[in-house]
PDB file of C-alpha atoms in Angstrom:
ATOM      1  CA  MET S  25       5.585  39.738   3.589  1.00  0.00           C
ATOM      2  CA  ASP S  26       4.687  41.419   6.576  1.00  0.00           C
ATOM      3  CA  GLU S  27       4.105  39.596   9.608  1.00  0.00           C
ATOM      4  CA  ILE S  28       1.256  37.251   9.561  1.00  0.00           C
ATOM      5  CA  SER S  29      -0.296  38.560  13.278  1.00  0.00           C
ATOM      6  CA  LYS S  30      -0.025  42.294  12.255  1.00  0.00           C
ATOM      7  CA  CYS S  31      -2.614  41.250   9.624  1.00  0.00           C
ATOM      8  CA  PRO S  32      -6.250  42.411  10.370  1.00  0.00           C
ATOM      9  CA  ALA S  33      -7.388  40.766   6.772  1.00  0.00           C
ATOM     10  CA  PRO S  34      -5.970  38.917   3.971  1.00  0.00           C
ATOM     11  CA  THR S  35      -3.135  40.657   2.484  1.00  0.00           C
ATOM     12  CA  ILE S  36      -2.874  40.364  -0.667  1.00  0.00           C
ATOM     13  CA  TYR S  37      -0.312  41.535  -3.409  1.00  0.00           C
ATOM     14  CA  PRO S  38      -0.158  43.319  -6.519  1.00  0.00           C
ATOM     15  CA  GLY S  39      -1.158  41.050  -9.358  1.00  0.00           C
ATOM     16  CA  ALA S  40      -2.902  38.467  -6.991  1.00  0.00           C
ATOM     17  CA  ARG S  41      -5.991  37.166  -7.526  1.00  0.00           C
ATOM     18  CA  VAL S  42      -8.317  35.132  -5.611  1.00  0.00           C
ATOM     19  CA  THR S  43     -10.896  33.671  -7.536  1.00  0.00           C
ATOM     20  CA  GLY S  44     -13.952  30.633  -8.042  1.00  0.00           C
ATOM     21  CA  MET S  45     -15.847  31.471  -4.462  1.00  0.00           C
ATOM     22  CA  SER S  46     -12.418  31.002  -2.280  1.00  0.00           C
ATOM     23  CA  SER S  47     -12.281  31.065   1.377  1.00  0.00           C
ATOM     24  CA  ILE S  48      -9.307  33.043   2.814  1.00  0.00           C
ATOM     25  CA  HIS S  49      -9.217  33.432   6.769  1.00  0.00           C
ATOM     26  CA  PRO S  50      -8.204  36.769   7.325  1.00  0.00           C
ATOM     27  CA  THR S  51      -4.667  36.013   8.409  1.00  0.00           C
ATOM     28  CA  CYS S  52      -3.975  34.874   5.569  1.00  0.00           C
ATOM     29  CA  VAL S  53      -0.971  36.279   2.973  1.00  0.00           C
ATOM     30  CA  ILE S  54      -1.136  35.907  -0.975  1.00  0.00           C
ATOM     31  CA  GLY S  55       2.135  36.701  -2.781  1.00  0.00           C
ATOM     32  CA  GLU S  56       2.311  39.053  -5.545  1.00  0.00           C
ATOM     33  CA  SER S  57       1.376  37.456  -9.093  1.00  0.00           C
ATOM     34  CA  SER S  58      -0.419  34.015  -7.342  1.00  0.00           C
ATOM     35  CA  TRP S  59      -3.375  32.880  -8.517  1.00  0.00           C
ATOM     36  CA  VAL S  60      -5.821  31.014  -5.940  1.00  0.00           C
ATOM     37  CA  ASP S  61      -8.555  29.466  -7.393  1.00  0.00           C
ATOM     38  CA  GLY S  62     -11.369  27.590  -5.039  1.00  0.00           C
ATOM     39  CA  CYS S  63      -9.357  27.440  -2.306  1.00  0.00           C
ATOM     40  CA  SER S  64      -9.704  27.025   0.978  1.00  0.00           C
ATOM     41  CA  LEU S  65      -6.533  28.244   2.958  1.00  0.00           C
ATOM     42  CA  ALA S  66      -7.275  27.911   7.133  1.00  0.00           C
ATOM     43  CA  GLU S  67      -5.214  30.667   9.661  1.00  0.00           C
ATOM     44  CA  ALA S  68      -1.898  32.019   8.701  1.00  0.00           C
ATOM     45  CA  VAL S  69      -1.770  30.337   5.544  1.00  0.00           C
ATOM     46  CA  ARG S  70       1.245  32.040   3.506  1.00  0.00           C
ATOM     47  CA  ILE S  71       1.458  31.430  -0.301  1.00  0.00           C
ATOM     48  CA  ASN S  72       4.449  33.495  -1.284  1.00  0.00           C
ATOM     49  CA  ARG S  73       5.158  34.805  -5.038  1.00  0.00           C
ATOM     50  CA  ARG S  74       4.144  33.325  -8.470  1.00  0.00           C
ATOM     51  CA  ASN S  75       2.522  30.925  -7.117  1.00  0.00           C
ATOM     52  CA  VAL S  76      -1.297  28.726  -8.546  1.00  0.00           C
ATOM     53  CA  LEU S  77      -3.488  27.001  -6.410  1.00  0.00           C
ATOM     54  CA  VAL S  78      -6.340  25.425  -8.168  1.00  0.00           C
ATOM     55  CA  ASP S  79      -8.963  23.955  -6.211  1.00  0.00           C
ATOM     56  CA  CYS S  80      -7.372  22.894  -2.795  1.00  0.00           C
ATOM     57  CA  SER S  81      -7.650  23.559   0.709  1.00  0.00           C
ATOM     58  CA  VAL S  82      -4.697  24.289   3.011  1.00  0.00           C
ATOM     59  CA  GLY S  83      -4.563  23.686   6.673  1.00  0.00           C
ATOM     60  CA  LYS S  84      -3.228  26.239   9.189  1.00  0.00           C
ATOM     61  CA  ARG S  85       0.154  28.048   9.203  1.00  0.00           C
ATOM     62  CA  SER S  86       1.567  25.990   6.762  1.00  0.00           C
ATOM     63  CA  TYR S  87       3.386  27.702   3.358  1.00  0.00           C
ATOM     64  CA  THR S  88       4.853  27.407   0.433  1.00  0.00           C
ATOM     65  CA  GLY S  89       8.093  29.182  -1.475  1.00  0.00           C
ATOM     66  CA  PRO S  90       8.118  30.769  -4.924  1.00  0.00           C
ATOM     67  CA  ASN S  91       6.856  29.148  -8.079  1.00  0.00           C
ATOM     68  CA  THR S  92       4.833  26.312  -6.841  1.00  0.00           C
ATOM     69  CA  VAL S  93       1.970  24.995  -8.029  1.00  0.00           C
ATOM     70  CA  ILE S  94      -1.017  22.793  -6.207  1.00  0.00           C
ATOM     71  CA  LYS S  95      -3.845  21.582  -8.197  1.00  0.00           C
ATOM     72  CA  HIS S  96      -6.279  19.209  -6.380  1.00  0.00           C
ATOM     73  CA  ALA S  97      -5.017  18.524  -3.361  1.00  0.00           C
ATOM     74  CA  GLU S  98      -5.467  18.436   0.485  1.00  0.00           C
ATOM     75  CA  ILE S  99      -2.868  19.868   2.765  1.00  0.00           C
ATOM     76  CA  GLY S 100      -2.828  19.519   6.851  1.00  0.00           C
ATOM     77  CA  ASN S 101      -1.811  22.149   9.076  1.00  0.00           C
ATOM     78  CA  TYR S 102       2.436  23.142   9.714  1.00  0.00           C
ATOM     79  CA  CYS S 103       3.297  21.692   6.132  1.00  0.00           C
ATOM     80  CA  SER S 104       6.537  23.490   4.630  1.00  0.00           C
ATOM     81  CA  ILE S 105       6.817  23.045   1.130  1.00  0.00           C
ATOM     82  CA  SER S 106       9.459  24.935  -1.051  1.00  0.00           C
ATOM     83  CA  TRP S 107       9.971  26.586  -4.081  1.00  0.00           C
ATOM     84  CA  ASN S 108       9.672  25.127  -7.670  1.00  0.00           C
ATOM     85  CA  CYS S 109       7.204  22.535  -6.638  1.00  0.00           C
ATOM     86  CA  SER S 110       4.334  20.829  -8.215  1.00  0.00           C
ATOM     87  CA  ILE S 111       1.946  19.124  -6.406  1.00  0.00           C
ATOM     88  CA  SER S 112      -0.530  17.121  -8.469  1.00  0.00           C
ATOM     89  CA  GLY S 113      -2.644  18.274 -11.282  1.00  0.00           C
ATOM     90  CA  SER S 114      -4.960  16.536 -14.342  1.00  0.00           C
ATOM     91  CA  PHE S 115      -5.211  13.408 -15.024  1.00  0.00           C
ATOM     92  CA  HIS S 116      -3.563  12.516 -18.595  1.00  0.00           C
ATOM     93  CA  ASP S 117      -5.133   8.900 -20.317  1.00  0.00           C
ATOM     94  CA  PRO S 118      -2.363   7.077 -21.864  1.00  0.00           C
ATOM     95  CA  SER S 119      -5.176   4.625 -22.975  1.00  0.00           C
ATOM     96  CA  LEU S 120      -6.544   6.866 -25.419  1.00  0.00           C
ATOM     97  CA  MET S 121      -5.023   7.384 -28.868  1.00  0.00           C
ATOM     98  CA  SER S 122      -3.994  11.313 -27.677  1.00  0.00           C
ATOM     99  CA  THR S 123      -3.415  12.421 -24.171  1.00  0.00           C
ATOM    100  CA  HIS S 124      -4.297  16.152 -25.030  1.00  0.00           C
ATOM    101  CA  PRO S 125      -6.785  17.865 -23.491  1.00  0.00           C
ATOM    102  CA  PHE S 126      -8.467  18.930 -26.595  1.00  0.00           C
ATOM    103  CA  THR S 127     -11.265  15.637 -26.323  1.00  0.00           C
ATOM    104  CA  ARG S 128     -12.206  17.097 -22.781  1.00  0.00           C
ATOM    105  CA  LEU S 129     -11.660  21.182 -23.149  1.00  0.00           C
ATOM    106  CA  SER S 130     -14.206  23.366 -25.623  1.00  0.00           C
ATOM    107  CA  SER S 131     -11.541  25.987 -25.650  1.00  0.00           C
ATOM    108  CA  TYR S 132      -9.359  23.797 -28.438  1.00  0.00           C
ATOM    109  CA  GLY S 133     -12.466  23.819 -30.706  1.00  0.00           C
ATOM    110  CA  PHE S 134     -13.248  20.057 -31.349  1.00  0.00           C
ATOM    111  CA  ILE S 135     -16.290  19.916 -28.856  1.00  0.00           C
ATOM    112  CA  GLU S 136     -19.408  22.014 -28.076  1.00  0.00           C
ATOM    113  CA  SER S 137     -18.864  22.120 -24.203  1.00  0.00           C
ATOM    114  CA  ASN S 138     -16.330  20.815 -21.688  1.00  0.00           C
ATOM    115  CA  LEU S 139     -16.303  17.219 -20.445  1.00  0.00           C
ATOM    116  CA  GLY S 140     -14.717  17.964 -16.914  1.00  0.00           C
ATOM    117  CA  VAL S 141     -10.858  17.391 -16.214  1.00  0.00           C
ATOM    118  CA  GLU S 142     -10.588  14.145 -14.194  1.00  0.00           C
ATOM    119  CA  ALA S 143      -8.649  15.014 -10.829  1.00  0.00           C
ATOM    120  CA  ASP S 144      -7.265  12.278  -8.639  1.00  0.00           C
ATOM    121  CA  PRO S 145      -6.161  14.670  -5.619  1.00  0.00           C
ATOM    122  CA  VAL S 146      -3.414  14.369  -3.453  1.00  0.00           C
ATOM    123  CA  ARG S 147      -3.755  14.540   0.369  1.00  0.00           C
ATOM    124  CA  ILE S 148      -0.577  15.283   2.576  1.00  0.00           C
ATOM    125  CA  GLY S 149      -0.629  15.357   6.299  1.00  0.00           C
ATOM    126  CA  ASN S 150       0.281  17.721   8.852  1.00  0.00           C
ATOM    127  CA  ASP S 151       3.840  18.851   9.776  1.00  0.00           C
ATOM    128  CA  VAL S 152       5.001  17.597   6.590  1.00  0.00           C
ATOM    129  CA  TRP S 153       8.402  18.656   4.855  1.00  0.00           C
ATOM    130  CA  ILE S 154       8.312  18.686   0.809  1.00  0.00           C
ATOM    131  CA  GLY S 155      11.529  19.960  -0.416  1.00  0.00           C
ATOM    132  CA  MET S 156      12.399  22.092  -3.695  1.00  0.00           C
ATOM    133  CA  SER S 157      11.332  21.377  -7.003  1.00  0.00           C
ATOM    134  CA  ALA S 158       9.479  18.345  -5.782  1.00  0.00           C
ATOM    135  CA  CYS S 159       7.325  16.574  -7.924  1.00  0.00           C
ATOM    136  CA  ILE S 160       3.776  15.057  -5.938  1.00  0.00           C
ATOM    137  CA  LEU S 161       1.774  12.977  -8.532  1.00  0.00           C
ATOM    138  CA  PRO S 162      -2.081  12.559  -8.789  1.00  0.00           C
ATOM    139  CA  GLY S 163      -3.202   9.900  -6.209  1.00  0.00           C
ATOM    140  CA  VAL S 164      -0.764  10.104  -4.101  1.00  0.00           C
ATOM    141  CA  THR S 165      -0.890  10.180   0.089  1.00  0.00           C
ATOM    142  CA  VAL S 166       1.371  11.989   1.964  1.00  0.00           C
ATOM    143  CA  GLY S 167       1.652  10.567   5.792  1.00  0.00           C
ATOM    144  CA  ASP S 168       1.814  13.211   9.031  1.00  0.00           C
ATOM    145  CA  GLY S 169       5.623  14.356   9.530  1.00  0.00           C
ATOM    146  CA  ALA S 170       6.663  13.371   6.052  1.00  0.00           C
ATOM    147  CA  ILE S 171      10.147  14.774   4.447  1.00  0.00           C
ATOM    148  CA  VAL S 172       9.950  15.033   0.785  1.00  0.00           C
ATOM    149  CA  GLY S 173      13.963  15.672  -0.631  1.00  0.00           C
ATOM    150  CA  ALA S 174      14.775  18.004  -3.190  1.00  0.00           C
ATOM    151  CA  GLY S 175      13.942  17.352  -6.495  1.00  0.00           C
ATOM    152  CA  SER S 176      11.438  13.936  -6.141  1.00  0.00           C
ATOM    153  CA  VAL S 177       9.084  12.592  -8.300  1.00  0.00           C
ATOM    154  CA  VAL S 178       7.048  10.773  -5.969  1.00  0.00           C
ATOM    155  CA  THR S 179       4.682   8.137  -7.705  1.00  0.00           C
ATOM    156  CA  LYS S 180       3.597   6.137  -4.598  1.00  0.00           C
ATOM    157  CA  ASN S 181       2.171   6.877  -0.768  1.00  0.00           C
ATOM    158  CA  VAL S 182       4.705   8.064   1.427  1.00  0.00           C
ATOM    159  CA  PRO S 183       4.885   6.938   5.083  1.00  0.00           C
ATOM    160  CA  PRO S 184       3.801   8.985   8.002  1.00  0.00           C
ATOM    161  CA  PHE S 185       7.484  10.208   9.427  1.00  0.00           C
ATOM    162  CA  ALA S 186       9.275   8.621   6.892  1.00  0.00           C
ATOM    163  CA  ILE S 187      11.843  10.296   4.664  1.00  0.00           C
ATOM    164  CA  VAL S 188      12.054   9.983   1.027  1.00  0.00           C
ATOM    165  CA  ALA S 189      13.742  11.017  -2.045  1.00  0.00           C
ATOM    166  CA  GLY S 190      14.757  10.436  -5.658  1.00  0.00           C
ATOM    167  CA  ASN S 191      13.426   9.932  -9.136  1.00  0.00           C
ATOM    168  CA  PRO S 192      11.255   7.705  -8.475  1.00  0.00           C
ATOM    169  CA  ALA S 193      10.640   8.887  -4.690  1.00  0.00           C
ATOM    170  CA  LYS S 194      11.940   5.620  -2.333  1.00  0.00           C
ATOM    171  CA  LEU S 195      12.267   5.284   1.306  1.00  0.00           C
ATOM    172  CA  ILE S 196      15.315   6.780   2.999  1.00  0.00           C
ATOM    173  CA  ARG S 197      14.860   6.228   6.544  1.00  0.00           C
ATOM    174  CA  MET S 198      12.343   6.595   8.673  1.00  0.00           C
ATOM    175  CA  ARG S 199      12.340   9.618  10.756  1.00  0.00           C
ATOM    176  CA  PHE S 200      12.062   7.866  14.138  1.00  0.00           C
ATOM    177  CA  SER S 201      11.541   4.396  15.981  1.00  0.00           C
ATOM    178  CA  SER S 202       8.050   2.752  15.510  1.00  0.00           C
ATOM    179  CA  ASP S 203       7.379   3.763  18.916  1.00  0.00           C
ATOM    180  CA  GLU S 204       8.010   7.634  18.223  1.00  0.00           C
ATOM    181  CA  VAL S 205       6.263   7.745  16.055  1.00  0.00           C
ATOM    182  CA  ALA S 206       2.861   5.529  17.198  1.00  0.00           C
ATOM    183  CA  LEU S 207       4.076   9.150  19.641  1.00  0.00           C
ATOM    184  CA  LEU S 208       3.241  11.421  18.066  1.00  0.00           C
ATOM    185  CA  THR S 209       0.160   9.944  15.933  1.00  0.00           C
ATOM    186  CA  GLU S 210      -1.586  10.074  18.742  1.00  0.00           C
ATOM    187  CA  LEU S 211       0.010  13.349  20.278  1.00  0.00           C
ATOM    188  CA  ALA S 212      -0.708  15.110  16.922  1.00  0.00           C
ATOM    189  CA  TRP S 213       0.387  18.721  18.251  1.00  0.00           C
ATOM    190  CA  TRP S 214      -0.117  20.490  15.032  1.00  0.00           C
ATOM    191  CA  GLU S 215      -4.136  20.417  16.305  1.00  0.00           C
ATOM    192  CA  TRP S 216      -3.138  22.078  19.294  1.00  0.00           C
ATOM    193  CA  PRO S 217      -4.702  25.290  20.469  1.00  0.00           C
ATOM    194  CA  ASP S 218      -1.397  27.637  19.906  1.00  0.00           C
ATOM    195  CA  ASP S 219      -1.951  28.222  23.970  1.00  0.00           C
ATOM    196  CA  TRP S 220      -0.212  24.441  24.014  1.00  0.00           C
ATOM    197  CA  ILE S 221       2.239  24.962  21.967  1.00  0.00           C
ATOM    198  CA  SER S 222       3.912  27.592  23.425  1.00  0.00           C
ATOM    199  CA  GLY S 223       3.113  26.239  26.295  1.00  0.00           C
ATOM    200  CA  TYR S 224       5.579  22.861  25.156  1.00  0.00           C
ATOM    201  CA  MET S 225       7.587  24.749  23.314  1.00  0.00           C
ATOM    202  CA  ASP S 226      10.692  23.526  24.856  1.00  0.00           C
ATOM    203  CA  TYR S 227       9.759  20.046  23.460  1.00  0.00           C
ATOM    204  CA  PHE S 228       9.596  21.565  20.214  1.00  0.00           C
ATOM    205  CA  SER S 229      13.633  22.998  20.938  1.00  0.00           C
ATOM    206  CA  GLU S 230      15.132  19.603  21.075  1.00  0.00           C
ATOM    207  CA  PRO S 231      15.760  16.131  19.326  1.00  0.00           C
ATOM    208  CA  VAL S 232      12.552  13.901  19.801  1.00  0.00           C
ATOM    209  CA  THR S 233      13.522  10.871  22.394  1.00  0.00           C
ATOM    210  CA  ARG S 234      10.809   8.441  23.730  1.00  0.00           C
ATOM    211  CA  GLU S 235      11.461   9.893  27.284  1.00  0.00           C
ATOM    212  CA  ALA S 236      10.844  12.872  26.052  1.00  0.00           C
ATOM    213  CA  LEU S 237       7.496  12.185  24.138  1.00  0.00           C
ATOM    214  CA  PHE S 238       6.090   9.839  27.706  1.00  0.00           C
ATOM    215  CA  THR S 239       6.730  12.961  29.747  1.00  0.00           C
ATOM    216  CA  LEU S 240       4.800  15.301  27.397  1.00  0.00           C
ATOM    217  CA  LYS S 241       2.021  13.078  26.775  1.00  0.00           C
ATOM    218  CA  SER S 242       1.647  12.395  30.615  1.00  0.00           C
ATOM    219  CA  LEU S 243       1.622  16.329  30.389  1.00  0.00           C
ATOM    220  CA  VAL S 244      -0.936  16.669  27.800  1.00  0.00           C
ATOM    221  CA  GLU S 245      -3.382  14.172  29.754  1.00  0.00           C
ATOM    222  CA  ARG S 246      -3.127  16.236  32.973  1.00  0.00           C
ATOM    223  CA  HIS S 247      -3.653  19.702  30.910  1.00  0.00           C
ATOM    224  CA  VAL S 248      -6.624  18.221  29.431  1.00  0.00           C
ATOM    225  CA  THR S 249      -8.164  16.563  32.892  1.00  0.00           C
ATOM    226  CA  SER S 250      -7.933  20.650  34.864  1.00  0.00           C
ATOM    227  CA  GLU S 251      -9.515  21.917  31.123  1.00  0.00           C
ATOM    228  CA  GLY S 252     -12.232  20.011  31.750  1.00  0.00           C
ATOM    229  CA  SER S 253     -12.435  19.787  35.702  1.00  0.00           C
TER     230      SER S 253
END
């Protein structure tokens, strides 16, 4: 894929389709043979090859790997979604006689018009890393800074900055201490303008410590004060 910064308009590769009144930022890239339907893609989003995105929003600089399907989902900024992932989808009611969608969709010939598809959206926070072949079920919320291990099946909400893995996914550990999580949440760096991130790159290149976060918080507060004066 081309460098996003050099794209004057969305880069849509051969075989890719954008349908359903989608809103695509000019700096986005959509890989070959992907389908984006009824979605909102923010600044510098990269959708890889052979993806399907339906009824979802994707925050700035988030990206996907090949062969990933995302439906009925809200995804934050700076998320890293690997290949072969499945996020959300339609609900199949286990209380009915059949879980097949012929009871709701007219294309199967049993009803005259669609009754609609129940969708319980997935909500994924900012700076979330989802490993290859992970599956996140409808209705799940994944908090900011969380990590979902490769091959995991996520059936329950994931706390911010937690690492989960397995089938069903279980908490492995927290990435940081409770104090560090609170500071990171307060900083919310994923909402910063680009020049702030560029100015504080040293803090992104070193392991997180409570002392470094306090220092960064102080610098950011001064930055805000100077800009407002």
